CSV table of C-alpha atoms in Angstrom, one decimal:
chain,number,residue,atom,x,y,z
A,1,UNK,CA,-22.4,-30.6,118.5
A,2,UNK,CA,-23.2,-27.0,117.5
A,3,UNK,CA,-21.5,-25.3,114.6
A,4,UNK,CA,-20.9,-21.8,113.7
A,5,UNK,CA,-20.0,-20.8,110.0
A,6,UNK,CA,-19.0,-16.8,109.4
A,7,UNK,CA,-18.8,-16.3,106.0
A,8,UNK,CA,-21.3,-19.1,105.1
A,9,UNK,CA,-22.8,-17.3,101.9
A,10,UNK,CA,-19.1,-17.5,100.2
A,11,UNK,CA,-17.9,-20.2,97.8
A,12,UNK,CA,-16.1,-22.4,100.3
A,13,UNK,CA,-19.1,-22.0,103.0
A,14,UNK,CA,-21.4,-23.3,100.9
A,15,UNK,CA,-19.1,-26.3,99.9
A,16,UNK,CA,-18.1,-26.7,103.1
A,17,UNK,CA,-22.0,-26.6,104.5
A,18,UNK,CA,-23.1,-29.0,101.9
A,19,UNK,CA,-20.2,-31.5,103.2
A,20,UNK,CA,-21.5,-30.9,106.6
A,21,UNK,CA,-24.9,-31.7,105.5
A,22,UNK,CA,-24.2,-34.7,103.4
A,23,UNK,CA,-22.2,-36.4,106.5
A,24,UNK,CA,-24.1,-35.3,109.1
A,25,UNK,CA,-21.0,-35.8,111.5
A,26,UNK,CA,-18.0,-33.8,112.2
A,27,UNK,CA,-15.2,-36.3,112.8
A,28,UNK,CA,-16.8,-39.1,115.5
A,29,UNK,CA,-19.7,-36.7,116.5
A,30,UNK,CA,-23.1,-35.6,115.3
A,31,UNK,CA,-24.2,-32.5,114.2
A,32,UNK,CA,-27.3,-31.2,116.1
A,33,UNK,CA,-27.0,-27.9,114.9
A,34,UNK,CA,-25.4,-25.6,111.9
A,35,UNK,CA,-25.9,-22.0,112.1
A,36,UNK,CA,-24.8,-20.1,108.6
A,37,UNK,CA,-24.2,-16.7,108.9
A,38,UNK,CA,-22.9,-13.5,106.3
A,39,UNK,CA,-23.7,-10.2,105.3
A,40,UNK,CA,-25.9,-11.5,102.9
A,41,UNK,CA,-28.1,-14.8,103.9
A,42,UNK,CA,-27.3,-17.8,103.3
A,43,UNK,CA,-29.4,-20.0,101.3
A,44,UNK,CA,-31.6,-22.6,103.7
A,45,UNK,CA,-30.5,-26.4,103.0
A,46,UNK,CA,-32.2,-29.5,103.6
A,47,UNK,CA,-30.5,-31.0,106.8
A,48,UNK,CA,-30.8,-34.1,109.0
A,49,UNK,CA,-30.5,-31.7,112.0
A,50,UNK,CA,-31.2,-27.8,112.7
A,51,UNK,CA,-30.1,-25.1,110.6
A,52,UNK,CA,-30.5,-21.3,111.4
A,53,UNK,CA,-29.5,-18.7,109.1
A,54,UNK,CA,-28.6,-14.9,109.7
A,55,UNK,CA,-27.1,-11.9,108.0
A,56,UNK,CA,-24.1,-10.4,109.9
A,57,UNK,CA,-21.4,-7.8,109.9
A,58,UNK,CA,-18.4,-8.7,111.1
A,59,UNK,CA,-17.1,-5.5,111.8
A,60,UNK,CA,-19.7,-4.9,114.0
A,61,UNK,CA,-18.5,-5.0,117.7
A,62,UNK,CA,-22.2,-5.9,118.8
A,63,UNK,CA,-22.1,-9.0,116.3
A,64,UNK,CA,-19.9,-11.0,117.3
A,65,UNK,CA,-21.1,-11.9,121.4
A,66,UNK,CA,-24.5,-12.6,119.1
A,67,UNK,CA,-22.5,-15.4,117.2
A,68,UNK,CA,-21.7,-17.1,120.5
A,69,UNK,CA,-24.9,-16.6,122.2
A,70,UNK,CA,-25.6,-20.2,121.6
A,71,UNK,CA,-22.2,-21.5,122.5
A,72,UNK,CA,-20.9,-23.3,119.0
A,73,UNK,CA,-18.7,-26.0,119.8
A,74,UNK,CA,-16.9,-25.3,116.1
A,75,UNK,CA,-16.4,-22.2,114.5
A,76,UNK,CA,-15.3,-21.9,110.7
A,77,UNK,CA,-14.5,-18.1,110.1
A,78,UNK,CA,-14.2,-17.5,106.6
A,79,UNK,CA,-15.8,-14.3,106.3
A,80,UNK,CA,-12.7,-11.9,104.9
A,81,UNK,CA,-13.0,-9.5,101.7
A,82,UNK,CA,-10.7,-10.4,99.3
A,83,UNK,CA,-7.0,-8.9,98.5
A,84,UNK,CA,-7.6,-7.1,95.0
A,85,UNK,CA,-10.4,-5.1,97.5
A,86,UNK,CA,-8.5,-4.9,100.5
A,87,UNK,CA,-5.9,-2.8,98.9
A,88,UNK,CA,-8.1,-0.8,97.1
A,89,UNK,CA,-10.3,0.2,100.1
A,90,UNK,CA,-7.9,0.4,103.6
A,91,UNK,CA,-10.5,1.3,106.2
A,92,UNK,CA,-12.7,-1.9,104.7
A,93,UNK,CA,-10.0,-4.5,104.7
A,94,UNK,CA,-8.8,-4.1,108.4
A,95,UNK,CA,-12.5,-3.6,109.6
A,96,UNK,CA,-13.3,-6.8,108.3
A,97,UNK,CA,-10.4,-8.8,108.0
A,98,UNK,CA,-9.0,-7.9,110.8
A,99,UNK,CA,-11.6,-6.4,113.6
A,100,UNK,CA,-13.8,-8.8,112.9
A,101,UNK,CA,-11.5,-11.7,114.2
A,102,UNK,CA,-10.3,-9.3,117.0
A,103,UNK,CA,-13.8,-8.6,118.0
A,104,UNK,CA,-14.7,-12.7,117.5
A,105,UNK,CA,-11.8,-13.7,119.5
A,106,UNK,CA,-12.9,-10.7,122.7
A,107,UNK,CA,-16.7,-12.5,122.5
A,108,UNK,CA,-15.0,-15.7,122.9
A,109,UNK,CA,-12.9,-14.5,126.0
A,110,UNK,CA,-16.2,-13.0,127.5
A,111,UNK,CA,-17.8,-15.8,127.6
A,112,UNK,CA,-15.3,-18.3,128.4
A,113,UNK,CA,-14.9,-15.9,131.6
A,114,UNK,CA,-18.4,-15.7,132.1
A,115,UNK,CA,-18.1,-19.5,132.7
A,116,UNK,CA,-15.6,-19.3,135.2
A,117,UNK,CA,-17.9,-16.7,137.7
A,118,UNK,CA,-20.9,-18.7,137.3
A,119,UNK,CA,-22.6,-22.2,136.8
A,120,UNK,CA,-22.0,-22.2,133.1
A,121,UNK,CA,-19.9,-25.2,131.8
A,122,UNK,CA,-16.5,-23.8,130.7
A,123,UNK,CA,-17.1,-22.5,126.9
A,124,UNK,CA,-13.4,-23.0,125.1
A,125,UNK,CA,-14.6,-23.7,121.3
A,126,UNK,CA,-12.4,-25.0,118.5
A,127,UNK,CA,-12.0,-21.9,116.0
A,128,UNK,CA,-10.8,-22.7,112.5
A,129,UNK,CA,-9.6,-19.8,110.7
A,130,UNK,CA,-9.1,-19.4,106.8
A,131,UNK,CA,-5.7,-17.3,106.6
A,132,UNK,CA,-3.6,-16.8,103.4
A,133,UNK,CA,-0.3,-17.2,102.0
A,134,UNK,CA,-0.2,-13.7,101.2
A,135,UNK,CA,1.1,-13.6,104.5
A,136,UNK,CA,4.4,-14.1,102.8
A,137,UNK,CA,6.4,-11.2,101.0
A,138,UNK,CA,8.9,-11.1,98.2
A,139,UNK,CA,12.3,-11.9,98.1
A,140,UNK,CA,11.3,-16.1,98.5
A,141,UNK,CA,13.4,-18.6,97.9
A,142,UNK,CA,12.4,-21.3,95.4
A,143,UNK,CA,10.3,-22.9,97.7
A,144,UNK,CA,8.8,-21.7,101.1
A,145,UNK,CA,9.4,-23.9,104.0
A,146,UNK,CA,7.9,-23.9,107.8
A,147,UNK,CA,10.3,-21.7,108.8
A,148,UNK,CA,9.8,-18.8,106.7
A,149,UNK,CA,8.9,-15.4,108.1
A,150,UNK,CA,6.0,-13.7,107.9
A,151,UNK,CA,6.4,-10.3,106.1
A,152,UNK,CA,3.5,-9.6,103.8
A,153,UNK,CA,4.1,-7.1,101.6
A,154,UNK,CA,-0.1,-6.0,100.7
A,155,UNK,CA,-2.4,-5.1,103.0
A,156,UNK,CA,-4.7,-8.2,102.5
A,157,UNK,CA,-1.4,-10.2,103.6
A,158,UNK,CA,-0.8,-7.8,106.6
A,159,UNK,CA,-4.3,-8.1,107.8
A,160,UNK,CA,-4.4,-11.9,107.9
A,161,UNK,CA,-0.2,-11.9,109.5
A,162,UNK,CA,-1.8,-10.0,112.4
A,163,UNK,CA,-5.2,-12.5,112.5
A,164,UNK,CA,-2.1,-15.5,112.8
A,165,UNK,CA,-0.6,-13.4,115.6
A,166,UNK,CA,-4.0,-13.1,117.8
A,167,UNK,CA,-5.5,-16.0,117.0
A,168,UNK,CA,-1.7,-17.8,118.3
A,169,UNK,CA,-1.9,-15.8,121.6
A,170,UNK,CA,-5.5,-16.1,122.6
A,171,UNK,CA,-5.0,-19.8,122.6
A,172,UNK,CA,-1.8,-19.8,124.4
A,173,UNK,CA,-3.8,-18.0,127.0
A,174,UNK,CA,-6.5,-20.9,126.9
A,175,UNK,CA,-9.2,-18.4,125.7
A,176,UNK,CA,-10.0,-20.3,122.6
A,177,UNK,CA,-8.7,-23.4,121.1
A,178,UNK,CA,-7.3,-22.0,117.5
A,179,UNK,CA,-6.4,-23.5,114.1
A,180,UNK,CA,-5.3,-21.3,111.4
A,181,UNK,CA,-5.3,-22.6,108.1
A,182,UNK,CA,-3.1,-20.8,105.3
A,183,UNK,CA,-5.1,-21.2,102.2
A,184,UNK,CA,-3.5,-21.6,98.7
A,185,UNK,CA,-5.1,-19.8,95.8
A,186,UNK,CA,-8.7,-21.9,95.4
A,187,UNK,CA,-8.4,-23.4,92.0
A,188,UNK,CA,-11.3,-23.7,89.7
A,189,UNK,CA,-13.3,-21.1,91.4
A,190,UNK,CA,-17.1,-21.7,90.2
A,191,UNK,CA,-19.6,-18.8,89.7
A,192,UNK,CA,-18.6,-15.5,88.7
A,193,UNK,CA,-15.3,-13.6,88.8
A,194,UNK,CA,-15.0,-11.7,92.0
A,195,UNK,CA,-12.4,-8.8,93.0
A,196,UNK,CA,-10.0,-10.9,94.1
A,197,UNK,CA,-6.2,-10.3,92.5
A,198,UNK,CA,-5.9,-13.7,92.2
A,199,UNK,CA,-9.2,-14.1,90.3
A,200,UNK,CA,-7.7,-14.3,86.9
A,201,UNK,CA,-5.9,-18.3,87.9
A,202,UNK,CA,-9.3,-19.6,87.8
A,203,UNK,CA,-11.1,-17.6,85.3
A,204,UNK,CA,-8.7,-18.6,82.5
A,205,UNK,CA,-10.4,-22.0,83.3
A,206,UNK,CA,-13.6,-22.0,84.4
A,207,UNK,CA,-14.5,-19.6,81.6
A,208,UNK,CA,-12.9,-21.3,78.9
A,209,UNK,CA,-14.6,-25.1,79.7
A,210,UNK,CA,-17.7,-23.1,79.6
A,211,UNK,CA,-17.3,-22.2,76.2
A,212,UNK,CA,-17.1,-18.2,76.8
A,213,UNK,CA,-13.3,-15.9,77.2
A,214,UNK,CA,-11.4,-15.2,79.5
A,215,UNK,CA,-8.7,-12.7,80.1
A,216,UNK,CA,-5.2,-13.6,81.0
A,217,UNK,CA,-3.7,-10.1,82.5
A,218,UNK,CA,-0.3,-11.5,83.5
A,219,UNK,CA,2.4,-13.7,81.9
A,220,UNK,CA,2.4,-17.2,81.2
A,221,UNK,CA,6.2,-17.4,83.6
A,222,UNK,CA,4.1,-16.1,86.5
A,223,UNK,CA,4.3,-19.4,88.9
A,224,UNK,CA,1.6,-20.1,92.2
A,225,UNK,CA,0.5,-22.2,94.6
A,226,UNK,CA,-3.0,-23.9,94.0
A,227,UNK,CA,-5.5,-26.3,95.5
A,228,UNK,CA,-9.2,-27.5,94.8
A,229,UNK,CA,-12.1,-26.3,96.5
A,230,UNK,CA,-12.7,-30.0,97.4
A,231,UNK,CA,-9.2,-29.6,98.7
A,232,UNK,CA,-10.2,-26.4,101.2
A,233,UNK,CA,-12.9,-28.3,102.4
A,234,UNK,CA,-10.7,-31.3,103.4
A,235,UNK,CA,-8.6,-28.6,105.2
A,236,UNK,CA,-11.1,-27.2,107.4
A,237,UNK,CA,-12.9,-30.6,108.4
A,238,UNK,CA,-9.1,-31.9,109.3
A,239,UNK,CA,-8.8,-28.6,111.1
A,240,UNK,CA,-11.6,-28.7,113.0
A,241,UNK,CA,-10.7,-32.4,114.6
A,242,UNK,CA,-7.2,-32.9,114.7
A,243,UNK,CA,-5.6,-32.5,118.0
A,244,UNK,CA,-4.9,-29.5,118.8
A,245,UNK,CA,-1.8,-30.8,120.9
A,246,UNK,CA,-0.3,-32.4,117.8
A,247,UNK,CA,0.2,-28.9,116.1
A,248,UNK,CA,2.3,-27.0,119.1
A,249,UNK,CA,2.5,-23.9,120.1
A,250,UNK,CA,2.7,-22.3,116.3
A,251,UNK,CA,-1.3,-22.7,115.3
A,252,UNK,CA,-1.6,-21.8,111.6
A,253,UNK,CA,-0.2,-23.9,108.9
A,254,UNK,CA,0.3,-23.3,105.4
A,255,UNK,CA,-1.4,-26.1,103.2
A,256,UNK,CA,-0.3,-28.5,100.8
A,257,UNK,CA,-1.2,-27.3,97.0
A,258,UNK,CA,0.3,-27.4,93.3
A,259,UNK,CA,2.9,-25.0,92.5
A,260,UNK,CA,2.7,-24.3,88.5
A,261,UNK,CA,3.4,-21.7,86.3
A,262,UNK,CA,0.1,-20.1,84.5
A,263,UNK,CA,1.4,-21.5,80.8
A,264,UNK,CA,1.9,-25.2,83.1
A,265,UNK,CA,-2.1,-24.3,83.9
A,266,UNK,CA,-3.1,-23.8,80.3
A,267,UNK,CA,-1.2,-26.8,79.1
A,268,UNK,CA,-3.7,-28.7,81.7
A,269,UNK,CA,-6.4,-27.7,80.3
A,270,UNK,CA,-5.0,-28.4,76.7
A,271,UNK,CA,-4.3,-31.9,77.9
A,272,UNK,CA,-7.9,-32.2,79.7
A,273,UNK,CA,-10.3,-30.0,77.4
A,274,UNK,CA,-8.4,-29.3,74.4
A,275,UNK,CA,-6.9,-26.8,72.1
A,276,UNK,CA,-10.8,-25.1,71.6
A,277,UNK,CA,-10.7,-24.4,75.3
A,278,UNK,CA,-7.0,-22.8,75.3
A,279,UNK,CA,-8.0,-20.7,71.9
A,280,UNK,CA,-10.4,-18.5,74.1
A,281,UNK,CA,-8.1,-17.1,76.3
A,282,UNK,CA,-7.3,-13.5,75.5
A,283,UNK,CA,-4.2,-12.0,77.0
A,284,UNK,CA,-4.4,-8.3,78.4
A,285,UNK,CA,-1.7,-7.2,80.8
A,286,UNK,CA,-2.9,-5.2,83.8
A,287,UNK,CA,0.1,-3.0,85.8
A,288,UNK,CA,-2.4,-3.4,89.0
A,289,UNK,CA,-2.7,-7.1,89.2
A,290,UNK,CA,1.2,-7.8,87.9
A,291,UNK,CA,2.6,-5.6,90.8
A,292,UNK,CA,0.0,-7.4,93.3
A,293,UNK,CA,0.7,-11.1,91.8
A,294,UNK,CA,5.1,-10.4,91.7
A,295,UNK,CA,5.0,-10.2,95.5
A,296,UNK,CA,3.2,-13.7,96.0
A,297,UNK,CA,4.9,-16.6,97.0
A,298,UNK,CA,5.4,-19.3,94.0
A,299,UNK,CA,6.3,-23.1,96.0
A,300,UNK,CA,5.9,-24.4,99.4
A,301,UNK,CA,7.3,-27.7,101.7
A,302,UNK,CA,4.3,-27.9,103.8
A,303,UNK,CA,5.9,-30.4,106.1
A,304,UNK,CA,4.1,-29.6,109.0
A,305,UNK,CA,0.7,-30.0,107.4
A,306,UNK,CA,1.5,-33.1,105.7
A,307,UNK,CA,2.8,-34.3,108.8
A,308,UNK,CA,-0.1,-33.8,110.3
A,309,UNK,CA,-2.6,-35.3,107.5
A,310,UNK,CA,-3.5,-32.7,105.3
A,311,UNK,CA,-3.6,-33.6,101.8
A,312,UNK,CA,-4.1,-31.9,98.3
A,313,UNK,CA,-3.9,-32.9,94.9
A,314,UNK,CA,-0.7,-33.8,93.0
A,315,UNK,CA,-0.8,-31.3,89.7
A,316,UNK,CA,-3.1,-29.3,87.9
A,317,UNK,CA,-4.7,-31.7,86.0
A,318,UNK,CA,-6.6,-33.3,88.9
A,319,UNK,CA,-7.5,-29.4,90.0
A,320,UNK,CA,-9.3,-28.9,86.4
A,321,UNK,CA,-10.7,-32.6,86.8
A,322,UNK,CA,-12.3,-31.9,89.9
A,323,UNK,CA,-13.6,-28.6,88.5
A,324,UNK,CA,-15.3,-30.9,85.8
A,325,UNK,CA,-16.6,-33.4,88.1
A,326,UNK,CA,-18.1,-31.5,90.8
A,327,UNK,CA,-19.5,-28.1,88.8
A,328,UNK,CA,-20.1,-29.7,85.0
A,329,UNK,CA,-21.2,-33.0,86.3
A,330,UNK,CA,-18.3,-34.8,83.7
């Protein structure tokens, strides 16, 4: 088996390529090959089997039948810039969260038609794609079901609504065989803040257990929907095995998680780390980030997902026990 990870240089690639690593298997069958690709390089690992490395840019129409060349059997594409960015910058976000799975998806196609005309075996690889509940736009009801529409109301959420779409119709038409995998918020976050609107959940942990501030720019009433990065690993390995028959004709699936209010985070950590940790956040309302946040969806019922074996934690303590466990070795 030959695996193909876009975005590999991110937080969740690099979780996800250590898992890979560690097992060495992908549900019943070995890895032979893990190629790690981004716009920046991924850091080389120490495998039992081969690992390439490139730097790539997804919204390049040439990239993406370069991906391929070597026929993965699994693609992960995680490769997106984040929704504080793609509403700042239009032209970026679309070119890269949404060409670059258009472009993916035509290289795909290609190939798998390439098969047909000639002596090639028939190339039809499993694609697991990381979308987002921003897919979902205000007014909600209390809790979001399977049945909700999809009506995003940012153009981060837009761009991944139309990713759901194609990735939905190119596997109807037996092109590719697609999973799409609505991602809470990833909760802690390690490393450094990044630009994402939703940074601000995990900074007002991480930074705190760490002994350094942390800003707070919205209310303590504002409610999400979270899940461990241990978590979005889980989700992509599931994704990448589980019959594809099982999840019908509707191919992305929003994932379990932990709906809590930010004050329902901070009393977490109070209860795990402390009242030290709690004393260094500092709150500083920003307009930006509140009008971004108020049009987010707050609960879920993932039946469908839960149905189908994916699994999260139960409540926020286990998210800031996990962040403890597998960042500050406690």
């Amino acid at each position: 088996m030959r695996i193909l990870i876009i975005g590999a240089a991110g937080m969740v690639g690099r979780k996800l390529t250590a898992r890979l690593v560690r097992d060495a298997t992908l549900g019943s069958h070995p890895i032979d090959a893990l190629d790690l690709v981004d716009v920046v390089e991924p850091a080389r690992v120490d495998a039992p089997f081969m690992i390439e490395t490139g730097t790539i840019d997804v919204a390049d129409p040439a990239a993406a039948p370069r991906l391929i060349a070597k026929r993965p059997d699994v693609i992960f594409q995680l490769a997106a810039i984040v929704s504080g960015e793609a509403e700042k910058d239009f032209d970026k976000g679309y070119a890269i969260n949404m060409d670059g799975l258009r472009f993916l998806l035509d290289a795909i196609r290609t190939e798998g038609a390439s098969s047909v005309e000639g002596a090639l075996r028939p190339y039809r690889p499993r694609l697991v794609f990381t979308s987002s509940i921003a897919v979902f736009g205000a007014p909600f009801p209390a809790t979001i079901d399977d049945e909700f529409l999809s009506a995003p109301m940012t153009s981060y959420g837009t761009q991944k609504a139309i990713c759901e779409l194609l990735l939905a119709d190119y596997t109807r038409k037996g092109f590719v065989d697609g999973i799409g995998i609505r991602l809470p918020t990833i909760s802690v976050r390690p490393g450094k803040p990044n630009a994402a609107a939703s940074g601000f959940f995990s900074n007002i942990i991480r930074e705190p257990l760490a002994g350094q501030e942390a800003v707070l720019p919205v209310g303590e009433d504002v409610r999400h929907w979270h899940a461990s990065p241990r978590s979005a690993v889980g989700f992509l390995l599931h994704a990448a095995t589980i019959d594809g028959g099982r999840v019908g004709q509707r191919r992305t699936l929003s994932m379990p998680g932990v709906s809590v209010t930010v004050g329902e985070q901070i009393e977490a950590m109070r209860r795990v780390a402390g009242e030290s940790a709690v004393a260094l956040i500092r709150r500083q309302p920003d307009p930006f980030i509140e009008a971004i946040v108020a049009n987010w969806p707050q609960s879920f019922e993932p039946s469908r997902a839960e149905a189908l074996g994916f699994t999260a934690e139960r409540d926020f303590d286990s998210i800031i026990r996990v962040h403890l466990e597998d960042e500050l070795g406690q």
